[in-house]
Amino acid sequence: MKTILETLDGGTQWLEKKGIEDARRNMQLLICHQLDISKIQLYTRFDQLLDETHLTPLREKLKLRGEGTPIQHLLGTVEFFRREFKTDKRALIPRPETEELVEIAIELANKKLSHPPFIGPPAPLTPIETEPPTHKTKLKILDMGCGSGVIGITLAAELGMPVEVTCADISDEALSLAKENTELLGIKNVTFLTSNLFSRVDSKYDLIIANLPYVPETDRPELAPELDHDPDLALYGGHDGLDIIKIFITQVTNHLNKDAQIALEIGIHQSSTVENLLKLAGFSDISTTQDLAGIPRFPIAKF
Ligand code: GLN
């Protein structure tokens, strides 16, 4: 038997020795998950004794964490845009910067929704008994390379019924996770498509969002061991990281409605190449928004 505080201190020290960043926070999360309690509850129960029914699974998880298994895989969930999503080895673990891409996408979608043809006719000058204006046409959004579905599902949830979201991915495994997330969150306005980029996409969209693989293969040796747990397919984009994004840019123009926009997530040092590719493909109003760390991360363009 050990108290929660002893377990927390002991586990933290062990993780620190293994070189794990934020060791104490990791240990807190593992204990909270094991006991199914919140962080606040954890602090109020430091003296509570834990027996082997809790200590044994905790030791197992601690060992895996020390060996580089990402904390998100051990917890099985990740918070993204205030919702809890399931995450596991079927898809890339959602990254915090991708929440910024979602914010950009929401802003772009809202601007479109406030302009025809997505809103109903203007209100009549003299009040008559009519239904309030309804959305005649739904805004069509595509999340290309959706992985666990966090982008598309969040957009569908935040924007609601005026939008129709398609989540596409080459990986059936990733799509199965995205479907589970949609069901868990009770989101209705999302459909799924297995497609190698646009190979099986026949529709056109008003907004296409894509967080495609963009990590250069040459970075692999220096990456944190946690990244070995993301599928290679979701992470690496060839020698310079841009193999998939280049093909995406050549294909996407056939799938955009008039005045449609795209918003992407890219890696460090890729923005000028991507902006040039977008210009060559016929896009206008091209700009790249920086992420919170100041890295040009989110190219936006209009077609
Ligand atoms: N931002 C992720 C990372 O560097 C990569 C995500 C991606 O390739 N789309 O770990």
PDB file of C-alpha atoms and ligand atoms in Angstrom:
ATOM      1  CA  MET A   1       0.000   0.000   0.000  1.00  0.00           C
ATOM      2  CA  LYS A   2       1.118   3.529  -0.768  1.00  0.00           C
ATOM      3  CA  THR A   3      -0.527   6.910  -0.416  1.00  0.00           C
ATOM      4  CA  ILE A   4      -1.480   8.870  -3.497  1.00  0.00           C
ATOM      5  CA  LEU A   5       1.201  11.441  -2.659  1.00  0.00           C
ATOM      6  CA  GLU A   6       3.907   8.758  -2.332  1.00  0.00           C
ATOM      7  CA  THR A   7       2.771   7.256  -5.638  1.00  0.00           C
ATOM      8  CA  LEU A   8       2.820  10.666  -7.302  1.00  0.00           C
ATOM      9  CA  ASP A   9       6.268  11.552  -5.989  1.00  0.00           C
ATOM     10  CA  GLY A  10       7.761   8.131  -6.720  1.00  0.00           C
ATOM     11  CA  GLY A  11       6.319   7.982 -10.252  1.00  0.00           C
ATOM     12  CA  THR A  12       7.425  11.534 -10.998  1.00  0.00           C
ATOM     13  CA  GLN A  13      11.003  10.790  -9.976  1.00  0.00           C
ATOM     14  CA  TRP A  14      11.044   7.646 -12.063  1.00  0.00           C
ATOM     15  CA  LEU A  15       9.711   9.451 -15.157  1.00  0.00           C
ATOM     16  CA  GLU A  16      12.235  12.265 -14.634  1.00  0.00           C
ATOM     17  CA  LYS A  17      15.034   9.707 -14.598  1.00  0.00           C
ATOM     18  CA  LYS A  18      13.705   8.382 -17.900  1.00  0.00           C
ATOM     19  CA  GLY A  19      13.955  11.913 -19.335  1.00  0.00           C
ATOM     20  CA  ILE A  20      10.192  12.485 -19.671  1.00  0.00           C
ATOM     21  CA  GLU A  21       9.240  16.161 -19.875  1.00  0.00           C
ATOM     22  CA  ASP A  22       6.468  17.331 -17.541  1.00  0.00           C
ATOM     23  CA  ALA A  23       6.993  14.197 -15.457  1.00  0.00           C
ATOM     24  CA  ARG A  24       4.773  15.342 -12.561  1.00  0.00           C
ATOM     25  CA  ARG A  25       1.896  16.315 -14.850  1.00  0.00           C
ATOM     26  CA  ASN A  26       2.170  12.948 -16.618  1.00  0.00           C
ATOM     27  CA  MET A  27       2.053  11.107 -13.308  1.00  0.00           C
ATOM     28  CA  GLN A  28      -0.933  13.173 -12.135  1.00  0.00           C
ATOM     29  CA  LEU A  29      -2.794  12.324 -15.342  1.00  0.00           C
ATOM     30  CA  LEU A  30      -2.033   8.622 -14.983  1.00  0.00           C
ATOM     31  CA  ILE A  31      -3.252   8.520 -11.373  1.00  0.00           C
ATOM     32  CA  CYS A  32      -6.407  10.529 -12.172  1.00  0.00           C
ATOM     33  CA  HIS A  33      -7.131   8.196 -15.075  1.00  0.00           C
ATOM     34  CA  GLN A  34      -6.559   5.077 -12.970  1.00  0.00           C
ATOM     35  CA  LEU A  35      -8.803   6.318 -10.138  1.00  0.00           C
ATOM     36  CA  ASP A  36     -11.270   8.044 -12.480  1.00  0.00           C
ATOM     37  CA  ILE A  37     -11.012  11.307 -10.572  1.00  0.00           C
ATOM     38  CA  SER A  38     -10.317  14.952 -11.471  1.00  0.00           C
ATOM     39  CA  LYS A  39      -7.072  16.780 -10.725  1.00  0.00           C
ATOM     40  CA  ILE A  40      -8.808  18.743  -7.964  1.00  0.00           C
ATOM     41  CA  GLN A  41      -9.978  15.507  -6.359  1.00  0.00           C
ATOM     42  CA  LEU A  42      -6.431  14.189  -6.577  1.00  0.00           C
ATOM     43  CA  TYR A  43      -5.152  17.115  -4.482  1.00  0.00           C
ATOM     44  CA  THR A  44      -7.758  16.549  -1.807  1.00  0.00           C
ATOM     45  CA  ARG A  45      -6.902  12.848  -1.477  1.00  0.00           C
ATOM     46  CA  PHE A  46      -3.131  12.864  -1.106  1.00  0.00           C
ATOM     47  CA  ASP A  47      -3.334  10.663   2.024  1.00  0.00           C
ATOM     48  CA  GLN A  48      -5.611   8.036   0.483  1.00  0.00           C
ATOM     49  CA  LEU A  49      -3.999   4.607   0.368  1.00  0.00           C
ATOM     50  CA  LEU A  50      -3.756   2.752  -2.932  1.00  0.00           C
ATOM     51  CA  ASP A  51      -3.634  -1.034  -3.017  1.00  0.00           C
ATOM     52  CA  GLU A  52      -2.318  -3.357  -5.709  1.00  0.00           C
ATOM     53  CA  THR A  53      -5.545  -3.223  -7.738  1.00  0.00           C
ATOM     54  CA  HIS A  54      -4.522   0.333  -8.589  1.00  0.00           C
ATOM     55  CA  LEU A  55      -0.749   0.158  -8.182  1.00  0.00           C
ATOM     56  CA  THR A  56      -0.208  -2.743 -10.587  1.00  0.00           C
ATOM     57  CA  PRO A  57      -1.897  -1.137 -13.634  1.00  0.00           C
ATOM     58  CA  LEU A  58      -0.284   2.179 -12.726  1.00  0.00           C
ATOM     59  CA  ARG A  59       3.184   0.584 -12.726  1.00  0.00           C
ATOM     60  CA  GLU A  60       2.488  -0.950 -16.133  1.00  0.00           C
ATOM     61  CA  LYS A  61       1.453   2.397 -17.605  1.00  0.00           C
ATOM     62  CA  LEU A  62       4.377   4.152 -15.966  1.00  0.00           C
ATOM     63  CA  LYS A  63       6.761   1.674 -17.545  1.00  0.00           C
ATOM     64  CA  LEU A  64       5.234   2.248 -20.993  1.00  0.00           C
ATOM     65  CA  ARG A  65       5.359   6.020 -20.530  1.00  0.00           C
ATOM     66  CA  GLY A  66       9.030   5.761 -19.526  1.00  0.00           C
ATOM     67  CA  GLU A  67       9.644   3.809 -22.726  1.00  0.00           C
ATOM     68  CA  GLY A  68       8.110   6.605 -24.820  1.00  0.00           C
ATOM     69  CA  THR A  69       4.465   5.593 -25.242  1.00  0.00           C
ATOM     70  CA  PRO A  70       2.625   8.921 -25.561  1.00  0.00           C
ATOM     71  CA  ILE A  71       0.557   9.912 -22.542  1.00  0.00           C
ATOM     72  CA  GLN A  72      -2.480  10.346 -24.837  1.00  0.00           C
ATOM     73  CA  HIS A  73      -2.323   6.667 -25.860  1.00  0.00           C
ATOM     74  CA  LEU A  74      -2.153   5.606 -22.214  1.00  0.00           C
ATOM     75  CA  LEU A  75      -5.143   7.751 -21.317  1.00  0.00           C
ATOM     76  CA  GLY A  76      -6.965   6.837 -24.551  1.00  0.00           C
ATOM     77  CA  THR A  77      -8.314  10.343 -24.951  1.00  0.00           C
ATOM     78  CA  VAL A  78      -7.235  13.845 -25.789  1.00  0.00           C
ATOM     79  CA  GLU A  79      -8.966  17.160 -25.305  1.00  0.00           C
ATOM     80  CA  PHE A  80      -9.419  19.130 -28.504  1.00  0.00           C
ATOM     81  CA  PHE A  81     -11.372  22.353 -28.729  1.00  0.00           C
ATOM     82  CA  ARG A  82     -13.076  21.651 -25.365  1.00  0.00           C
ATOM     83  CA  ARG A  83     -14.263  18.186 -26.404  1.00  0.00           C
ATOM     84  CA  GLU A  84     -12.863  14.816 -25.464  1.00  0.00           C
ATOM     85  CA  PHE A  85     -11.776  12.690 -28.413  1.00  0.00           C
ATOM     86  CA  LYS A  86     -10.651   9.106 -28.422  1.00  0.00           C
ATOM     87  CA  THR A  87      -7.078   8.704 -29.639  1.00  0.00           C
ATOM     88  CA  ASP A  88      -5.003   5.597 -30.338  1.00  0.00           C
ATOM     89  CA  LYS A  89      -2.491   4.182 -32.762  1.00  0.00           C
ATOM     90  CA  ARG A  90      -4.978   4.220 -35.652  1.00  0.00           C
ATOM     91  CA  ALA A  91      -4.335   7.934 -36.289  1.00  0.00           C
ATOM     92  CA  LEU A  92      -2.083  10.874 -35.468  1.00  0.00           C
ATOM     93  CA  ILE A  93      -2.513  12.193 -31.924  1.00  0.00           C
ATOM     94  CA  PRO A  94      -4.261  15.565 -32.309  1.00  0.00           C
ATOM     95  CA  ARG A  95      -1.814  18.423 -31.720  1.00  0.00           C
ATOM     96  CA  PRO A  96      -2.665  21.655 -29.901  1.00  0.00           C
ATOM     97  CA  GLU A  97      -1.705  23.850 -32.888  1.00  0.00           C
ATOM     98  CA  THR A  98      -4.411  22.181 -34.956  1.00  0.00           C
ATOM     99  CA  GLU A  99      -6.969  23.876 -32.687  1.00  0.00           C
ATOM    100  CA  GLU A 100      -5.708  27.132 -34.197  1.00  0.00           C
ATOM    101  CA  LEU A 101      -6.441  25.750 -37.687  1.00  0.00           C
ATOM    102  CA  VAL A 102      -9.962  24.959 -36.542  1.00  0.00           C
ATOM    103  CA  GLU A 103     -10.394  28.519 -35.251  1.00  0.00           C
ATOM    104  CA  ILE A 104      -9.354  29.859 -38.651  1.00  0.00           C
ATOM    105  CA  ALA A 105     -11.749  27.470 -40.400  1.00  0.00           C
ATOM    106  CA  ILE A 106     -14.647  28.506 -38.166  1.00  0.00           C
ATOM    107  CA  GLU A 107     -14.007  32.142 -38.977  1.00  0.00           C
ATOM    108  CA  LEU A 108     -13.877  31.421 -42.730  1.00  0.00           C
ATOM    109  CA  ALA A 109     -17.047  29.319 -42.556  1.00  0.00           C
ATOM    110  CA  ASN A 110     -18.939  31.926 -40.544  1.00  0.00           C
ATOM    111  CA  LYS A 111     -18.081  34.614 -43.096  1.00  0.00           C
ATOM    112  CA  LYS A 112     -19.438  32.393 -45.853  1.00  0.00           C
ATOM    113  CA  LEU A 113     -22.552  31.556 -43.876  1.00  0.00           C
ATOM    114  CA  SER A 114     -23.324  35.218 -43.457  1.00  0.00           C
ATOM    115  CA  HIS A 115     -23.313  35.726 -47.237  1.00  0.00           C
ATOM    116  CA  PRO A 116     -25.675  34.351 -49.908  1.00  0.00           C
ATOM    117  CA  PRO A 117     -26.321  31.685 -51.048  1.00  0.00           C
ATOM    118  CA  PHE A 118     -26.044  30.200 -47.580  1.00  0.00           C
ATOM    119  CA  ILE A 119     -28.704  32.349 -45.964  1.00  0.00           C
ATOM    120  CA  GLY A 120     -32.281  32.702 -46.924  1.00  0.00           C
ATOM    121  CA  PRO A 121     -33.855  35.654 -48.763  1.00  0.00           C
ATOM    122  CA  PRO A 122     -33.716  39.090 -47.100  1.00  0.00           C
ATOM    123  CA  ALA A 123     -36.427  39.768 -44.559  1.00  0.00           C
ATOM    124  CA  PRO A 124     -39.539  41.365 -46.107  1.00  0.00           C
ATOM    125  CA  LEU A 125     -39.998  45.097 -45.479  1.00  0.00           C
ATOM    126  CA  THR A 126     -43.482  44.662 -43.991  1.00  0.00           C
ATOM    127  CA  PRO A 127     -43.719  41.959 -41.391  1.00  0.00           C
ATOM    128  CA  ILE A 128     -45.668  38.981 -42.620  1.00  0.00           C
ATOM    129  CA  GLU A 129     -46.167  35.648 -41.012  1.00  0.00           C
ATOM    130  CA  THR A 130     -43.313  33.631 -42.403  1.00  0.00           C
ATOM    131  CA  GLU A 131     -40.785  31.221 -41.071  1.00  0.00           C
ATOM    132  CA  PRO A 132     -37.490  32.836 -40.069  1.00  0.00           C
ATOM    133  CA  PRO A 133     -34.899  32.695 -42.874  1.00  0.00           C
ATOM    134  CA  THR A 134     -33.554  29.204 -43.279  1.00  0.00           C
ATOM    135  CA  HIS A 135     -30.333  28.021 -44.862  1.00  0.00           C
ATOM    136  CA  LYS A 136     -31.218  27.217 -48.429  1.00  0.00           C
ATOM    137  CA  THR A 137     -27.969  25.544 -49.266  1.00  0.00           C
ATOM    138  CA  LYS A 138     -25.664  23.915 -46.796  1.00  0.00           C
ATOM    139  CA  LEU A 139     -22.054  25.000 -46.659  1.00  0.00           C
ATOM    140  CA  LYS A 140     -19.999  22.042 -47.802  1.00  0.00           C
ATOM    141  CA  ILE A 141     -16.797  21.428 -45.894  1.00  0.00           C
ATOM    142  CA  LEU A 142     -14.172  18.761 -46.542  1.00  0.00           C
ATOM    143  CA  ASP A 143     -11.589  17.654 -43.976  1.00  0.00           C
ATOM    144  CA  MET A 144      -8.985  15.998 -46.199  1.00  0.00           C
ATOM    145  CA  GLY A 145      -6.747  13.559 -44.327  1.00  0.00           C
ATOM    146  CA  CYS A 146      -9.034  13.671 -41.320  1.00  0.00           C
ATOM    147  CA  GLY A 147      -7.212  11.103 -39.154  1.00  0.00           C
ATOM    148  CA  SER A 148      -9.059  10.865 -35.836  1.00  0.00           C
ATOM    149  CA  GLY A 149     -11.556  13.381 -37.188  1.00  0.00           C
ATOM    150  CA  VAL A 150     -10.871  16.229 -34.765  1.00  0.00           C
ATOM    151  CA  ILE A 151     -10.981  18.984 -37.404  1.00  0.00           C
ATOM    152  CA  GLY A 152     -14.077  17.895 -39.316  1.00  0.00           C
ATOM    153  CA  ILE A 153     -16.023  16.763 -36.271  1.00  0.00           C
ATOM    154  CA  THR A 154     -15.247  19.972 -34.365  1.00  0.00           C
ATOM    155  CA  LEU A 155     -16.348  22.067 -37.347  1.00  0.00           C
ATOM    156  CA  ALA A 156     -19.567  20.087 -37.659  1.00  0.00           C
ATOM    157  CA  ALA A 157     -20.226  20.471 -33.931  1.00  0.00           C
ATOM    158  CA  GLU A 158     -19.345  24.165 -33.716  1.00  0.00           C
ATOM    159  CA  LEU A 159     -21.077  25.267 -36.905  1.00  0.00           C
ATOM    160  CA  GLY A 160     -24.105  23.010 -36.607  1.00  0.00           C
ATOM    161  CA  MET A 161     -26.715  22.158 -39.198  1.00  0.00           C
ATOM    162  CA  PRO A 162     -25.940  24.917 -41.759  1.00  0.00           C
ATOM    163  CA  VAL A 163     -22.844  22.908 -42.678  1.00  0.00           C
ATOM    164  CA  GLU A 164     -22.298  19.467 -44.072  1.00  0.00           C
ATOM    165  CA  VAL A 165     -18.867  17.999 -43.361  1.00  0.00           C
ATOM    166  CA  THR A 166     -17.089  15.205 -45.188  1.00  0.00           C
ATOM    167  CA  CYS A 167     -14.136  13.569 -43.461  1.00  0.00           C
ATOM    168  CA  ALA A 168     -11.834  11.808 -45.938  1.00  0.00           C
ATOM    169  CA  ASP A 169      -8.746   9.720 -45.308  1.00  0.00           C
ATOM    170  CA  ILE A 170      -6.692   7.089 -47.108  1.00  0.00           C
ATOM    171  CA  SER A 171      -6.667   4.979 -43.935  1.00  0.00           C
ATOM    172  CA  ASP A 172      -9.716   2.881 -43.073  1.00  0.00           C
ATOM    173  CA  GLU A 173      -8.274   2.494 -39.586  1.00  0.00           C
ATOM    174  CA  ALA A 174      -8.188   6.256 -39.068  1.00  0.00           C
ATOM    175  CA  LEU A 175     -11.722   6.528 -40.429  1.00  0.00           C
ATOM    176  CA  SER A 176     -12.951   3.884 -38.004  1.00  0.00           C
ATOM    177  CA  LEU A 177     -11.573   6.015 -35.150  1.00  0.00           C
ATOM    178  CA  ALA A 178     -13.133   9.166 -36.614  1.00  0.00           C
ATOM    179  CA  LYS A 179     -16.498   7.376 -36.833  1.00  0.00           C
ATOM    180  CA  GLU A 180     -16.232   6.301 -33.198  1.00  0.00           C
ATOM    181  CA  ASN A 181     -15.497   9.886 -32.207  1.00  0.00           C
ATOM    182  CA  THR A 182     -18.496  11.150 -34.158  1.00  0.00           C
ATOM    183  CA  GLU A 183     -20.758   8.659 -32.427  1.00  0.00           C
ATOM    184  CA  LEU A 184     -19.334   9.354 -28.972  1.00  0.00           C
ATOM    185  CA  LEU A 185     -19.931  13.063 -29.428  1.00  0.00           C
ATOM    186  CA  GLY A 186     -23.331  12.564 -31.034  1.00  0.00           C
ATOM    187  CA  ILE A 187     -22.496  14.594 -34.143  1.00  0.00           C
ATOM    188  CA  LYS A 188     -24.869  14.076 -37.051  1.00  0.00           C
ATOM    189  CA  ASN A 189     -23.733  16.321 -39.926  1.00  0.00           C
ATOM    190  CA  VAL A 190     -20.575  14.374 -40.835  1.00  0.00           C
ATOM    191  CA  THR A 191     -20.030  11.712 -43.467  1.00  0.00           C
ATOM    192  CA  PHE A 192     -16.932   9.635 -44.181  1.00  0.00           C
ATOM    193  CA  LEU A 193     -15.033   8.662 -47.282  1.00  0.00           C
ATOM    194  CA  THR A 194     -12.036   6.414 -47.853  1.00  0.00           C
ATOM    195  CA  SER A 195      -9.987   8.170 -50.476  1.00  0.00           C
ATOM    196  CA  ASN A 196      -6.341   8.527 -51.497  1.00  0.00           C
ATOM    197  CA  LEU A 197      -6.405  12.327 -51.530  1.00  0.00           C
ATOM    198  CA  PHE A 198      -9.140  13.091 -54.105  1.00  0.00           C
ATOM    199  CA  SER A 199      -9.196   9.643 -55.821  1.00  0.00           C
ATOM    200  CA  ARG A 200     -12.747   8.941 -54.639  1.00  0.00           C
ATOM    201  CA  VAL A 201     -14.029  12.461 -54.105  1.00  0.00           C
ATOM    202  CA  ASP A 202     -16.622  13.525 -56.697  1.00  0.00           C
ATOM    203  CA  SER A 203     -18.180  16.548 -55.000  1.00  0.00           C
ATOM    204  CA  LYS A 204     -17.141  20.154 -54.860  1.00  0.00           C
ATOM    205  CA  TYR A 205     -16.766  22.054 -51.594  1.00  0.00           C
ATOM    206  CA  ASP A 206     -16.937  25.594 -50.245  1.00  0.00           C
ATOM    207  CA  LEU A 207     -14.211  25.073 -47.696  1.00  0.00           C
ATOM    208  CA  ILE A 208     -11.477  22.450 -47.629  1.00  0.00           C
ATOM    209  CA  ILE A 209      -9.313  22.014 -44.555  1.00  0.00           C
ATOM    210  CA  ALA A 210      -6.289  19.750 -44.539  1.00  0.00           C
ATOM    211  CA  ASN A 211      -3.685  18.818 -41.969  1.00  0.00           C
ATOM    212  CA  LEU A 212      -1.789  16.422 -44.211  1.00  0.00           C
ATOM    213  CA  PRO A 213       1.484  14.665 -43.376  1.00  0.00           C
ATOM    214  CA  TYR A 214       4.239  17.284 -43.673  1.00  0.00           C
ATOM    215  CA  VAL A 215       7.188  16.120 -41.579  1.00  0.00           C
ATOM    216  CA  PRO A 216      10.355  15.729 -43.707  1.00  0.00           C
ATOM    217  CA  GLU A 217      11.618  12.157 -43.738  1.00  0.00           C
ATOM    218  CA  THR A 218      15.087  13.593 -43.000  1.00  0.00           C
ATOM    219  CA  ASP A 219      13.840  14.798 -39.575  1.00  0.00           C
ATOM    220  CA  ARG A 220      13.006  11.253 -38.476  1.00  0.00           C
ATOM    221  CA  PRO A 221      16.235  10.518 -36.544  1.00  0.00           C
ATOM    222  CA  GLU A 222      15.855  13.630 -34.379  1.00  0.00           C
ATOM    223  CA  LEU A 223      12.180  13.277 -33.517  1.00  0.00           C
ATOM    224  CA  ALA A 224      10.934  12.452 -30.018  1.00  0.00           C
ATOM    225  CA  PRO A 225      10.343   8.708 -29.431  1.00  0.00           C
ATOM    226  CA  GLU A 226       6.635   9.486 -28.885  1.00  0.00           C
ATOM    227  CA  LEU A 227       6.302  10.197 -32.618  1.00  0.00           C
ATOM    228  CA  ASP A 228       7.089   6.540 -33.369  1.00  0.00           C
ATOM    229  CA  HIS A 229       3.588   5.849 -32.052  1.00  0.00           C
ATOM    230  CA  ASP A 230       1.891   8.001 -34.691  1.00  0.00           C
ATOM    231  CA  PRO A 231       1.273   6.177 -37.976  1.00  0.00           C
ATOM    232  CA  ASP A 232       4.100   6.973 -40.458  1.00  0.00           C
ATOM    233  CA  LEU A 233       1.414   7.521 -43.061  1.00  0.00           C
ATOM    234  CA  ALA A 234       0.006  10.424 -41.028  1.00  0.00           C
ATOM    235  CA  LEU A 235       3.316  12.092 -40.300  1.00  0.00           C
ATOM    236  CA  TYR A 236       5.881  11.894 -43.076  1.00  0.00           C
ATOM    237  CA  GLY A 237       5.644  13.700 -46.386  1.00  0.00           C
ATOM    238  CA  GLY A 238       8.769  12.455 -48.186  1.00  0.00           C
ATOM    239  CA  HIS A 239      12.203  14.066 -48.333  1.00  0.00           C
ATOM    240  CA  ASP A 240      11.135  17.704 -47.773  1.00  0.00           C
ATOM    241  CA  GLY A 241       7.789  16.858 -46.172  1.00  0.00           C
ATOM    242  CA  LEU A 242       5.808  18.329 -49.042  1.00  0.00           C
ATOM    243  CA  ASP A 243       5.149  15.280 -51.255  1.00  0.00           C
ATOM    244  CA  ILE A 244       1.512  14.879 -50.221  1.00  0.00           C
ATOM    245  CA  ILE A 245       0.742  18.602 -49.990  1.00  0.00           C
ATOM    246  CA  LYS A 246       2.066  19.090 -53.567  1.00  0.00           C
ATOM    247  CA  ILE A 247      -0.293  16.445 -54.937  1.00  0.00           C
ATOM    248  CA  PHE A 248      -3.142  17.858 -52.829  1.00  0.00           C
ATOM    249  CA  ILE A 249      -2.630  21.316 -54.374  1.00  0.00           C
ATOM    250  CA  THR A 250      -2.699  19.956 -57.928  1.00  0.00           C
ATOM    251  CA  GLN A 251      -5.911  18.009 -57.287  1.00  0.00           C
ATOM    252  CA  VAL A 252      -7.885  20.292 -54.972  1.00  0.00           C
ATOM    253  CA  THR A 253      -8.747  22.885 -57.617  1.00  0.00           C
ATOM    254  CA  ASN A 254     -11.133  20.412 -59.300  1.00  0.00           C
ATOM    255  CA  HIS A 255     -13.150  20.151 -56.099  1.00  0.00           C
ATOM    256  CA  LEU A 256     -13.812  23.765 -55.204  1.00  0.00           C
ATOM    257  CA  ASN A 257     -16.986  25.736 -55.713  1.00  0.00           C
ATOM    258  CA  LYS A 258     -16.850  29.369 -56.789  1.00  0.00           C
ATOM    259  CA  ASP A 259     -15.090  31.550 -54.166  1.00  0.00           C
ATOM    260  CA  ALA A 260     -14.187  28.459 -52.158  1.00  0.00           C
ATOM    261  CA  GLN A 261     -11.314  28.628 -49.717  1.00  0.00           C
ATOM    262  CA  ILE A 262      -8.756  26.223 -48.416  1.00  0.00           C
ATOM    263  CA  ALA A 263      -6.896  26.278 -45.102  1.00  0.00           C
ATOM    264  CA  LEU A 264      -3.898  24.059 -44.451  1.00  0.00           C
ATOM    265  CA  GLU A 265      -1.485  23.180 -41.698  1.00  0.00           C
ATOM    266  CA  ILE A 266       2.179  22.959 -42.708  1.00  0.00           C
ATOM    267  CA  GLY A 267       5.586  22.559 -41.099  1.00  0.00           C
ATOM    268  CA  ILE A 268       8.312  25.021 -40.251  1.00  0.00           C
ATOM    269  CA  HIS A 269      10.120  26.553 -43.300  1.00  0.00           C
ATOM    270  CA  GLN A 270       7.460  25.351 -45.752  1.00  0.00           C
ATOM    271  CA  SER A 271       5.315  28.463 -46.147  1.00  0.00           C
ATOM    272  CA  SER A 272       7.062  30.189 -49.066  1.00  0.00           C
ATOM    273  CA  THR A 273       7.140  26.968 -51.125  1.00  0.00           C
ATOM    274  CA  VAL A 274       3.488  26.274 -50.359  1.00  0.00           C
ATOM    275  CA  GLU A 275       2.410  29.837 -51.120  1.00  0.00           C
ATOM    276  CA  ASN A 276       4.193  29.613 -54.505  1.00  0.00           C
ATOM    277  CA  LEU A 277       2.537  26.301 -55.304  1.00  0.00           C
ATOM    278  CA  LEU A 278      -0.863  27.803 -54.464  1.00  0.00           C
ATOM    279  CA  LYS A 279      -0.189  30.799 -56.721  1.00  0.00           C
ATOM    280  CA  LEU A 280       0.851  28.502 -59.603  1.00  0.00           C
ATOM    281  CA  ALA A 281      -2.330  26.452 -59.119  1.00  0.00           C
ATOM    282  CA  GLY A 282      -4.452  29.576 -59.600  1.00  0.00           C
ATOM    283  CA  PHE A 283      -5.320  30.533 -56.025  1.00  0.00           C
ATOM    284  CA  SER A 284      -5.638  34.162 -54.944  1.00  0.00           C
ATOM    285  CA  ASP A 285      -5.721  35.980 -51.576  1.00  0.00           C
ATOM    286  CA  ILE A 286      -2.940  33.721 -50.303  1.00  0.00           C
ATOM    287  CA  SER A 287      -1.639  34.305 -46.799  1.00  0.00           C
ATOM    288  CA  THR A 288      -0.080  32.218 -44.063  1.00  0.00           C
ATOM    289  CA  THR A 289      -1.132  32.736 -40.450  1.00  0.00           C
ATOM    290  CA  GLN A 290       1.444  32.123 -37.740  1.00  0.00           C
ATOM    291  CA  ASP A 291       0.831  29.688 -34.923  1.00  0.00           C
ATOM    292  CA  LEU A 292       1.173  30.714 -31.258  1.00  0.00           C
ATOM    293  CA  ALA A 293       4.892  29.965 -31.444  1.00  0.00           C
ATOM    294  CA  GLY A 294       5.274  32.444 -34.328  1.00  0.00           C
ATOM    295  CA  ILE A 295       5.809  29.789 -37.020  1.00  0.00           C
ATOM    296  CA  PRO A 296       4.027  30.460 -40.355  1.00  0.00           C
ATOM    297  CA  ARG A 297       1.757  27.443 -40.032  1.00  0.00           C
ATOM    298  CA  PHE A 298      -1.630  27.908 -41.692  1.00  0.00           C
ATOM    299  CA  PRO A 299      -1.778  28.874 -45.385  1.00  0.00           C
ATOM    300  CA  ILE A 300      -5.186  30.149 -46.488  1.00  0.00           C
ATOM    301  CA  ALA A 301      -6.178  30.748 -50.094  1.00  0.00           C
ATOM    302  CA  LYS A 302      -9.199  31.452 -52.241  1.00  0.00           C
ATOM    303  CA  PHE A 303     -10.014  29.876 -55.598  1.00  0.00           C
TER     304      PHE A 303
HETATM  305  N1  GLN B   1       2.656  18.790 -36.113  1.00  0.00           N
HETATM  306  C1  GLN B   1       2.932  17.393 -36.163  1.00  0.00           C
HETATM  307  C2  GLN B   1       4.301  17.129 -35.592  1.00  0.00           C
HETATM  308  O1  GLN B   1       5.238  17.785 -35.977  1.00  0.00           O
HETATM  309  C3  GLN B   1       2.846  16.841 -37.564  1.00  0.00           C
HETATM  310  C4  GLN B   1       1.484  16.780 -38.033  1.00  0.00           C
HETATM  311  C5  GLN B   1       1.420  16.452 -39.481  1.00  0.00           C
HETATM  312  O2  GLN B   1       2.321  15.895 -40.102  1.00  0.00           O
HETATM  313  N2  GLN B   1       0.334  16.796 -40.051  1.00  0.00           N
HETATM  314  O3  GLN B   1       4.444  16.294 -34.754  1.00  0.00           O
END
